[in-house]
Short mmCIF file of C-alpha atoms in Angstrom, two decimals:
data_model
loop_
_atom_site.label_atom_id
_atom_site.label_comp_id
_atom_site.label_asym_id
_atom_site.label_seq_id
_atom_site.Cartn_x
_atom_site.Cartn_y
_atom_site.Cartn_z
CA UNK A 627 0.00 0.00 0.00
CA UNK A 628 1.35 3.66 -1.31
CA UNK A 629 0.49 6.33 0.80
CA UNK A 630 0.81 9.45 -1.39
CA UNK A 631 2.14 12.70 1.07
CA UNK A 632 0.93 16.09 0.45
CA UNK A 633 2.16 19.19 2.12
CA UNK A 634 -0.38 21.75 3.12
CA UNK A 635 -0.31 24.72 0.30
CA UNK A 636 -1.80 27.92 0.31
CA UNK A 637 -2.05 31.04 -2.23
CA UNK A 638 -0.22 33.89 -0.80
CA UNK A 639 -3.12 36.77 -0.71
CA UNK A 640 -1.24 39.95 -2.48
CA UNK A 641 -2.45 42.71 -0.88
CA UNK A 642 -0.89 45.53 -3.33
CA UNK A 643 -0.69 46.36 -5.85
CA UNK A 644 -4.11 45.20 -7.18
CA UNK A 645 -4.00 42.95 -9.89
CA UNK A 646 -3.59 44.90 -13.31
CA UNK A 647 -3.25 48.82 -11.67
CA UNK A 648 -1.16 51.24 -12.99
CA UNK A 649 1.44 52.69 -10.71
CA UNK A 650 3.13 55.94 -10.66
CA UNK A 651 6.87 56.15 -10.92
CA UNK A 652 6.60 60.14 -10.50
CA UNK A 653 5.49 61.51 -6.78
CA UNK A 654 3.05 64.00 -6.73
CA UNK A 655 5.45 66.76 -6.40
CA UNK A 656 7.50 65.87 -9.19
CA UNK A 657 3.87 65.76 -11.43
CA UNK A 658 3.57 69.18 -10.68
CA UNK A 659 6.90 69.78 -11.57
CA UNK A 660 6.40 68.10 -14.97
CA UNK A 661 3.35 70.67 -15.30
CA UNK A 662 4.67 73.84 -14.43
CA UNK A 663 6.37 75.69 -17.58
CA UNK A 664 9.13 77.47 -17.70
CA UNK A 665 8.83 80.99 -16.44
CA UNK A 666 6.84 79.18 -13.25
CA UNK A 667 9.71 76.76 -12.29
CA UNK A 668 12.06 80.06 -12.64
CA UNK A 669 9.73 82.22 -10.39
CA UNK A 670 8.58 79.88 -7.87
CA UNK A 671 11.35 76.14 -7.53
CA UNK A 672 14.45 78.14 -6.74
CA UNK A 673 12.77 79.06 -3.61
CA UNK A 674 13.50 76.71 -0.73
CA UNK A 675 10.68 77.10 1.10
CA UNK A 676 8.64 76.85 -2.17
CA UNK A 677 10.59 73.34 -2.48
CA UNK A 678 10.38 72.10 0.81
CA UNK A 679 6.76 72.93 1.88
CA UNK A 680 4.86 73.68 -1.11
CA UNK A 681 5.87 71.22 -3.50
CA UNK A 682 6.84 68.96 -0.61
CA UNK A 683 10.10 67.54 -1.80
CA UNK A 684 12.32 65.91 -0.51
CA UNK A 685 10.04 63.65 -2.75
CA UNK A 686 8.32 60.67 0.07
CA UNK A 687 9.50 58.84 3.33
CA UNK A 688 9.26 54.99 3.44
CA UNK A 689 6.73 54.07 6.02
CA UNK A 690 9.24 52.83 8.66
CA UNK A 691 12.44 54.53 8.08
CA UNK A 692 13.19 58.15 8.93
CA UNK A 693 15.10 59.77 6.31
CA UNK A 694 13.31 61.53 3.10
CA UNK A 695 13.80 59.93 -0.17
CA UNK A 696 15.81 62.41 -2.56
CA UNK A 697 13.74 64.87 -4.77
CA UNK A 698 14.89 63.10 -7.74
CA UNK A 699 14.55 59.42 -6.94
CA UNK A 700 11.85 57.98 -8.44
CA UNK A 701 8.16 57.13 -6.51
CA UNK A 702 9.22 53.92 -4.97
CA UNK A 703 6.76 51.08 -5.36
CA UNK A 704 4.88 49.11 -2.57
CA UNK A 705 4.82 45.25 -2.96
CA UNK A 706 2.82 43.68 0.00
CA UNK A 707 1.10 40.33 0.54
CA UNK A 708 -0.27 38.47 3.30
CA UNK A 709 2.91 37.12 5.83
CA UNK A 710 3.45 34.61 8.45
CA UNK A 711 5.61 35.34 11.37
CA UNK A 712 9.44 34.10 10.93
CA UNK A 713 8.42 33.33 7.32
CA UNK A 714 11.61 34.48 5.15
CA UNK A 715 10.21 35.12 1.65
CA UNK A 716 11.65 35.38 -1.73
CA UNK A 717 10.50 38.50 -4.09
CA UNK A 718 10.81 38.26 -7.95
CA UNK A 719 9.57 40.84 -10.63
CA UNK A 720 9.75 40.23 -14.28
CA UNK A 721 9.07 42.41 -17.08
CA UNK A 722 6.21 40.89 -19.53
CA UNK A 723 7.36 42.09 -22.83
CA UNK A 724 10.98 41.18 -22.39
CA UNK A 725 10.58 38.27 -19.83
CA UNK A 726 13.12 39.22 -17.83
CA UNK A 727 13.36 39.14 -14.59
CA UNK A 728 14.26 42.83 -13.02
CA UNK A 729 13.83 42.29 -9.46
CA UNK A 730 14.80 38.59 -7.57
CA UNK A 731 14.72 39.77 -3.86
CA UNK A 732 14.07 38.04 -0.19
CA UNK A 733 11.71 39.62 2.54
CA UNK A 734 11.12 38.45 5.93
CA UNK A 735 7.94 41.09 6.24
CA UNK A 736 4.85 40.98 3.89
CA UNK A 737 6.46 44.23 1.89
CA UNK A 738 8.59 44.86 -0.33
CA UNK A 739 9.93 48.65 -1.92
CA UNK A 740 11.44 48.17 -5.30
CA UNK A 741 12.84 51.34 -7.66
CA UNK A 742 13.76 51.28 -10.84
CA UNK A 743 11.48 49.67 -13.06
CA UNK A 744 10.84 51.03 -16.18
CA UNK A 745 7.79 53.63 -17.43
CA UNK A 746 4.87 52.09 -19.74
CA UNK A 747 5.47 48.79 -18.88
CA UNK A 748 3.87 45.50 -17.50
CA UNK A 749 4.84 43.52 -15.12
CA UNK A 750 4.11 40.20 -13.10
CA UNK A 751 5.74 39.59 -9.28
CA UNK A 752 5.63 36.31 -7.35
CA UNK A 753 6.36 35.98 -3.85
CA UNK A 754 6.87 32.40 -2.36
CA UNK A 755 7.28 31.75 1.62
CA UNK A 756 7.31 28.26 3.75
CA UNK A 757 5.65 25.99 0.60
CA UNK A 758 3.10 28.94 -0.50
CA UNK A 759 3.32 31.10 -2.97
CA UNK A 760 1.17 34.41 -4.61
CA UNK A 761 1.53 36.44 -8.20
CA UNK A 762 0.47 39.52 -8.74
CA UNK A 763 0.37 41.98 -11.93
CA UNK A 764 0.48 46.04 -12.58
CA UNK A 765 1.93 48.51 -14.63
CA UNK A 766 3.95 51.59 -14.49
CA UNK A 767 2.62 54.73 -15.64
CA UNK A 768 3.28 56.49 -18.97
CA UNK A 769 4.88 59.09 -17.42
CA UNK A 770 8.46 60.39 -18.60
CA UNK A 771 11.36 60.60 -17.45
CA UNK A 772 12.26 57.53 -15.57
CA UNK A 773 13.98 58.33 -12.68
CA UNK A 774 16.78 56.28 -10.93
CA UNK A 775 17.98 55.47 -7.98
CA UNK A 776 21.85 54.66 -7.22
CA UNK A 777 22.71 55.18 -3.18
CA UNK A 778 25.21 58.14 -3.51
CA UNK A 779 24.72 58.91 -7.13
CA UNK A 780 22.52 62.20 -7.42
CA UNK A 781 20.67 63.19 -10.94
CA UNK A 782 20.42 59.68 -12.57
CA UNK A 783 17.59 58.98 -14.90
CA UNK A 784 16.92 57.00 -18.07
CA UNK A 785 17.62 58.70 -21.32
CA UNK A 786 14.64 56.84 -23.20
CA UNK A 787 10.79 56.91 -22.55
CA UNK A 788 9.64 59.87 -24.38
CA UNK A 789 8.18 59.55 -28.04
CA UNK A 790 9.84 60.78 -31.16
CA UNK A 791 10.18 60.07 -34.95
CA UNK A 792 6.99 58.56 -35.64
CA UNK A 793 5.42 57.70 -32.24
CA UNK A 794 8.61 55.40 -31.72
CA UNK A 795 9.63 55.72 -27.95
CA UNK A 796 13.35 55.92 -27.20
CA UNK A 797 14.46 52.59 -25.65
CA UNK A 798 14.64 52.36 -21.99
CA UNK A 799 18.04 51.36 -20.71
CA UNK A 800 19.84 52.13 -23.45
CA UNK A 801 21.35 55.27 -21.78
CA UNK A 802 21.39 56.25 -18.32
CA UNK A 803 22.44 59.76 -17.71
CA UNK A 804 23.84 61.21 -14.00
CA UNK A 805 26.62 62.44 -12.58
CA UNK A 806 29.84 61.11 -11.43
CA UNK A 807 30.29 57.71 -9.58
CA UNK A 808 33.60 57.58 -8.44
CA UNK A 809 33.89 60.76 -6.84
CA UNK A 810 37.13 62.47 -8.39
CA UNK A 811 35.41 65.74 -8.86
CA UNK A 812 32.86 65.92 -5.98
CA UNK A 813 32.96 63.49 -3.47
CA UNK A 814 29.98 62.90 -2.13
CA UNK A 815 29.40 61.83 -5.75
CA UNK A 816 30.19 58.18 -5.02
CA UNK A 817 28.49 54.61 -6.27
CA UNK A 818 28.50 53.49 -2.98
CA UNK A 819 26.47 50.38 -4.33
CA UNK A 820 27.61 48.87 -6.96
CA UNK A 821 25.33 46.49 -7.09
CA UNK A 822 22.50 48.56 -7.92
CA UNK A 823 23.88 49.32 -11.32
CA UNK A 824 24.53 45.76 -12.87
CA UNK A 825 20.98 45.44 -13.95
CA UNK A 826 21.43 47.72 -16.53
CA UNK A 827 24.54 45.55 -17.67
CA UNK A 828 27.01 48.89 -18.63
CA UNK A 829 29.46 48.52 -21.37
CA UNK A 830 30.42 51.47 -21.55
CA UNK A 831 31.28 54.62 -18.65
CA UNK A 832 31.08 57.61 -21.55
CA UNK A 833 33.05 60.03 -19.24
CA UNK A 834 32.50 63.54 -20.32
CA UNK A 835 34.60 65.46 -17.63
CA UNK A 836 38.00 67.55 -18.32
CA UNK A 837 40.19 64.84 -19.91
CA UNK A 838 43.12 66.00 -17.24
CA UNK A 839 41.13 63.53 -15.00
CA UNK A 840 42.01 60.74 -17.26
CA UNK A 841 44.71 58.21 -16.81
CA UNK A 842 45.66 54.88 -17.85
CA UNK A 843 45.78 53.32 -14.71
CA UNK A 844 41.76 54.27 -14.02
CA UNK A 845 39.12 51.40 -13.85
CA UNK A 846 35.40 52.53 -14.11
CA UNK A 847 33.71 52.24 -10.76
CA UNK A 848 30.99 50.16 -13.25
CA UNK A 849 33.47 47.01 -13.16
CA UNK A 850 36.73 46.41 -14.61
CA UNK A 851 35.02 45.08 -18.09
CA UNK A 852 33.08 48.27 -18.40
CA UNK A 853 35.07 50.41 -21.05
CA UNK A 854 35.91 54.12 -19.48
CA UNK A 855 35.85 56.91 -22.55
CA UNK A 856 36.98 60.40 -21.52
CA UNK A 857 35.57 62.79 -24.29
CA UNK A 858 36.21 66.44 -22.28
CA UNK A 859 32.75 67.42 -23.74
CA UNK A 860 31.37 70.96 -24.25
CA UNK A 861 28.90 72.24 -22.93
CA UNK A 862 25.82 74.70 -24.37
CA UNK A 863 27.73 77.89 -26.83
CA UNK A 864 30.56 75.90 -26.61
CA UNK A 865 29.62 73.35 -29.05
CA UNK A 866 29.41 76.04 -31.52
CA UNK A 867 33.72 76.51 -31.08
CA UNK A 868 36.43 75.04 -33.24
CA UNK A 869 37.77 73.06 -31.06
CA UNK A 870 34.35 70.99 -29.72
CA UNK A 871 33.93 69.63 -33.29
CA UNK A 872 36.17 66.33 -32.92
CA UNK A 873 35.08 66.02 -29.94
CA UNK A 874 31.47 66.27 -30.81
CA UNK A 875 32.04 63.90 -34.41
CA UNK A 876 34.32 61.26 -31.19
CA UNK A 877 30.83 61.11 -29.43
CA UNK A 878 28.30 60.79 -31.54
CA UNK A 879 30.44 57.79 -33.44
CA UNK A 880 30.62 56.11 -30.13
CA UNK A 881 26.80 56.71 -29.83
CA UNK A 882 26.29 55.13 -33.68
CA UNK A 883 28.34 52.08 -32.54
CA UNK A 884 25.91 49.14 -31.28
CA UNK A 885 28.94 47.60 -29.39
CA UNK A 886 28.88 50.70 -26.56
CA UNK A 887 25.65 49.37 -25.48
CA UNK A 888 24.07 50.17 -22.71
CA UNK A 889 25.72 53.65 -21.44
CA UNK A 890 26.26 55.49 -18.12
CA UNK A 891 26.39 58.61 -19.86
CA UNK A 892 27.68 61.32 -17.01
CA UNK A 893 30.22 64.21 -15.99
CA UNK A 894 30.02 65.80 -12.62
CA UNK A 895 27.09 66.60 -11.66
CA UNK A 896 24.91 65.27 -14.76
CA UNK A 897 23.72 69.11 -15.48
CA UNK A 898 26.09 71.02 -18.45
CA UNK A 899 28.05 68.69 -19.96
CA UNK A 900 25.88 65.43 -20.00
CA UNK A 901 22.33 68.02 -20.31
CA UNK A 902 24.37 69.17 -23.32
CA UNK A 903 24.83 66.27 -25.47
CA UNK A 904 21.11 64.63 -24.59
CA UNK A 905 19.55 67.96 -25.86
CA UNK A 906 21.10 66.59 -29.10
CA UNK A 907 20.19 63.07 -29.27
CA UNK A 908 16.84 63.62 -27.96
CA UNK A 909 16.90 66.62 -31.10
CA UNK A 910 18.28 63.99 -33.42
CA UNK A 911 15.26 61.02 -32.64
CA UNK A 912 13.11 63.72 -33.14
CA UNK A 913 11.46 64.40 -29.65
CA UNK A 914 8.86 67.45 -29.23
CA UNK A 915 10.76 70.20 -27.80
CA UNK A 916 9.24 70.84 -25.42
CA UNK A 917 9.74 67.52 -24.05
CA UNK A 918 13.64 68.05 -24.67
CA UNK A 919 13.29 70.95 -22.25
CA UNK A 920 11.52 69.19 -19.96
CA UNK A 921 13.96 66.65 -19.59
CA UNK A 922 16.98 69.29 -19.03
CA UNK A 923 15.00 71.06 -16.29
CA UNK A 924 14.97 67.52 -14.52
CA UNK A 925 18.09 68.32 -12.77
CA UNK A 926 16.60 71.13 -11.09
CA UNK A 927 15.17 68.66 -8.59
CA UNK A 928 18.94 68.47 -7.81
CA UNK A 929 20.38 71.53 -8.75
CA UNK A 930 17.61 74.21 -8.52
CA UNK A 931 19.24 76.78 -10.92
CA UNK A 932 18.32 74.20 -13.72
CA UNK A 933 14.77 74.45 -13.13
CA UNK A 934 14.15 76.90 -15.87
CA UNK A 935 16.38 75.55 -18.52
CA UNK A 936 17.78 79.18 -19.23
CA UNK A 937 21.21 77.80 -19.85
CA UNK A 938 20.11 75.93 -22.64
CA UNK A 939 19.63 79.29 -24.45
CA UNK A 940 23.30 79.01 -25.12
CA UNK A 941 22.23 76.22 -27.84
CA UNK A 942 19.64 78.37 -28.74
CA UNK A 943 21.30 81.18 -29.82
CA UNK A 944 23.32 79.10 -32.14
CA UNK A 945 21.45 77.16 -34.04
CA UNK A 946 19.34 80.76 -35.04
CA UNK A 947 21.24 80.63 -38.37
CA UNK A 948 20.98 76.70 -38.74
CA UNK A 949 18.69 75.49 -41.55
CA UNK A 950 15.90 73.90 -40.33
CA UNK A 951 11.64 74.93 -39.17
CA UNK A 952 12.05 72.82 -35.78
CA UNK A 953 15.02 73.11 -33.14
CA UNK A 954 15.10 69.01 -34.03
CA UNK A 955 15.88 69.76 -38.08
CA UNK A 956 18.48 72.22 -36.55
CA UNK A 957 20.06 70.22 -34.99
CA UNK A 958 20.35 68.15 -37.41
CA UNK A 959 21.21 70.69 -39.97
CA UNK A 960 24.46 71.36 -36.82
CA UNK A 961 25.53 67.82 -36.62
CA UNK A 962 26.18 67.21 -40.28
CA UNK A 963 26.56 70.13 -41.90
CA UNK A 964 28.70 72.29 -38.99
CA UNK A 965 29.74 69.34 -36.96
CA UNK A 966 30.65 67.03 -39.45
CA UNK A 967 28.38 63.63 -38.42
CA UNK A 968 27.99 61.56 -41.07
CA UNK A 969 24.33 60.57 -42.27
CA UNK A 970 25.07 57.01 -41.50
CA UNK A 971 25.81 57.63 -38.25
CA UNK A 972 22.59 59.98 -37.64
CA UNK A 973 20.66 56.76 -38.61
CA UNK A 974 22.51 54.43 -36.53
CA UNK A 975 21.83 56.34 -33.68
CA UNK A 976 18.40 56.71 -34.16
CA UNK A 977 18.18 52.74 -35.34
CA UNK A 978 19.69 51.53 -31.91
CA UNK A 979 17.81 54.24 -29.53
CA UNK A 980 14.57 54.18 -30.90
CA UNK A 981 11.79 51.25 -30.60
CA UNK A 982 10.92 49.87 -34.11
#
C-alpha cells in the first residue's frame, strides 16, 4: 500500500498592488513639476521654502524609516502580501514584454519597496514563503522621465521613454544619464552600491569630464570590463567653437556604434556637460521640444538653478542661423553640416535608440 504525502499549500493573498493597476513612478510633487512651464519653475522652484513645503520635496519617506527619499529618486513602489511570522520570503519581478526578470529579492515582512522599473510597462511579481506562494500583476505609468535610484549617485535617470520620430519611444536602458560615480570631482558623488547598477549591464562609462582627469591606470567604478571613454565634452555655446567639433564627431560615433551598449552617460554633476549632449540626441530622434526641455529642467530637482532651462539658451542662440523649421531639423542641420556627423551615423543612432 502507497500512501501518497501532500504538504499543506496555500495562495499567498497579495495585498498591493491590485491585480492589473497602474502605478506611478513620479510623486506627486514631481507631477507638478512636470506641469509647471518654464517661467513658473524660474519664479517659484528656486525658492527653498517653495521646495520644501509647497511642493513637498524631498520627494516621500518609506513608512518605517526616517530619512526623506531624494527629490529626484523615483516614486518607490509598494509590494505587500499576506505574511506569516518568521516566514523568510523570496521576491521576484519580471518584465512581460521582455521576460526578464528585473527584481529577484528576499523579505522576511509581507512588503517589499522596489525602484527602478521602467515607465509604460507590465509587469508580473511572485512571492513564495514556507511551501506557498502568490503572483500579482500592474503597470507603471506612462509618465516620462524615468527616474533612478543609485545610493550616492545624485541626478540619474533614463535617457529613453519619451516619443519621437513617428510615435517610436526611445528605448529604456539604453542610456542612463547622472553624474559622477567615483567621486574624483565631488565626493559625495560616489556609487556606494555597486550592485544597484549591474541590472542595466554597462558597457560602456562615456566620461564627459575635463580629460586631465584621465589616466591609464583608471578602472570605471561600473566594473573592470566596463570600457571608461573620456571625451572632455562641451557644454551649451561651446559646441558652436572650433575646437568641440572632434570632440562632438568622437561622441556621436561612439553613440552610432551598437557595441557601446548600454551607457552610463555622465560628468560631474549630470547638469552642463551630460544636459548638453542629450539635448542633441533627444533633437536627433526627433522628440517634441518641449519635451527636450523638460527633460533638461529635470536636474533642477537636484540643482535648482536648472529648473528653468535658461542655460540651454546658449544652444539656442546658435542654431538661429541653422537650416531647419524645428530646433530638431536644426540640430540636425548642426551635426552634419557644422559638426561634421555623417548621415550614416545619424541613422545608426536613431536605429539603436529608438523602438521599431
Amino acid at each position: 500500500l502507497i500512501v501518497a504525502a501532500s504538504a499543506a499549500y496555500s495562495e499567498i493573498k497579495i495585498i498591493e498592488p491590485a491585480a492589473g493597476v497602474v502605478v506611478p513612478l513620479l510623486t506627486d510633487a514631481q507631477k507638478a513639476y512636470v506641469s509647471m512651464d518654464r517661467q513658473t519653475r524660474r519664479e517659484k522652484f528656486a525658492d527653498v521654502k517653495y521646495r520644501s513645503k509647497e511642493m513637498g520635496l524631498p520627494a516621500e519617506t518609506v513608512p518605517g524609516t526616517k530619512k526623506p527619499r531624494e527629490a529626484y529618486w523615483p516614486k518607490t513602489v509598494r509590494l505587500a502580501w499576506e505574511a506569516k511570522d518568521g516566514v523568510e520570503y523570496r521576491v521576484t519581478v519580471r518584465d512581460t514584454a521582455k521576460g526578464t526578470v528585473v527584481i529577484d529579492e528576499k523579505a522576511k515582512c509581507g512588503e517589499l519597496y522596489v525602484d527602478n522599473l521602467e515607465i509604460a510597462a507590465s509587469y508580473e511579481w511572485t512571492v513564495e514563503g514556507d511551501g506557498d506562494s502568490g503572483k500579482g500583476t500592474f503597470k507603471t505609468e506612462d509618465r516620462a522621465p524615468r527616474l533612478i535610484r543609485y545610493p550616492g549617485v545624485p541626478n540619474v535617470r533614463d535617457f529613453g521613454g519619451y516619443i519621437g520620430l513617428g510615435g517610436r519611444r526611445a528605448k529604456q536602458g539604453m542610456i542612463i544619464r547622472g553624474s559622477e560615480i567615483d567621486g574624483l570631482v565631488e565626493s559625495s558623488n560616489y556609487l556606494t552600491d555597486k550592485s544597484a547598477a549591474e541590472p542595466f549591464h554597462f558597457r560602456t562609462d562615456l566620461d564627459l569630464r575635463s580629460a586631465e582627469l584621465h589616466s591609464s591606470l583608471y578602472k570605471s567604478r561600473l566594473g573592470d570590463d566596463v570600457a571608461h571613454d573620456f571625451f572632455d565634452g562641451p557644454s551649451y555655446g561651446e559646441i558652436f567653437g572650433l575646437n568641440a567639433k572632434p570632440v562632438l564627431r568622437d561622441i556621436f560615433a561612439e553613440l552610432a556604434d551598437p557595441d557601446s551598449y548600454p551607457i552610463y552617460m555622465h560628468c560631474t554633476y549630470g547638469a552642463d556637460r551630460t544636459g548638453t549632449v542629450v539635448f542633441l540626441l533627444l533633437g536627433i530622434l526627433g522628440v517634441p521640444e518641449e519635451d527636450m526641455t523638460l527633460d533638461y529642467s529635470f536636474t533642477g530637482l537636484y540643482l535648482p538653478d536648472y529648473a528653468a532651462a535658461s542655460y540651454l539658451n546658449g544652444i539656442y542662440g546658435g542654431l538661429e542661423g541653422m537650416p531647419g523649421e524645428t530646433i530638431n531639423e536644426k540640430i540636425v542641420s548642426f551635426l552634419l553640416n557644422d559638426v561634421g556627423v555623417p548621415q550614416e551615423q545619424l541613422d545608426s543612432i536613431r536605429m539603436l535608440l529608438l523602438e521599431n
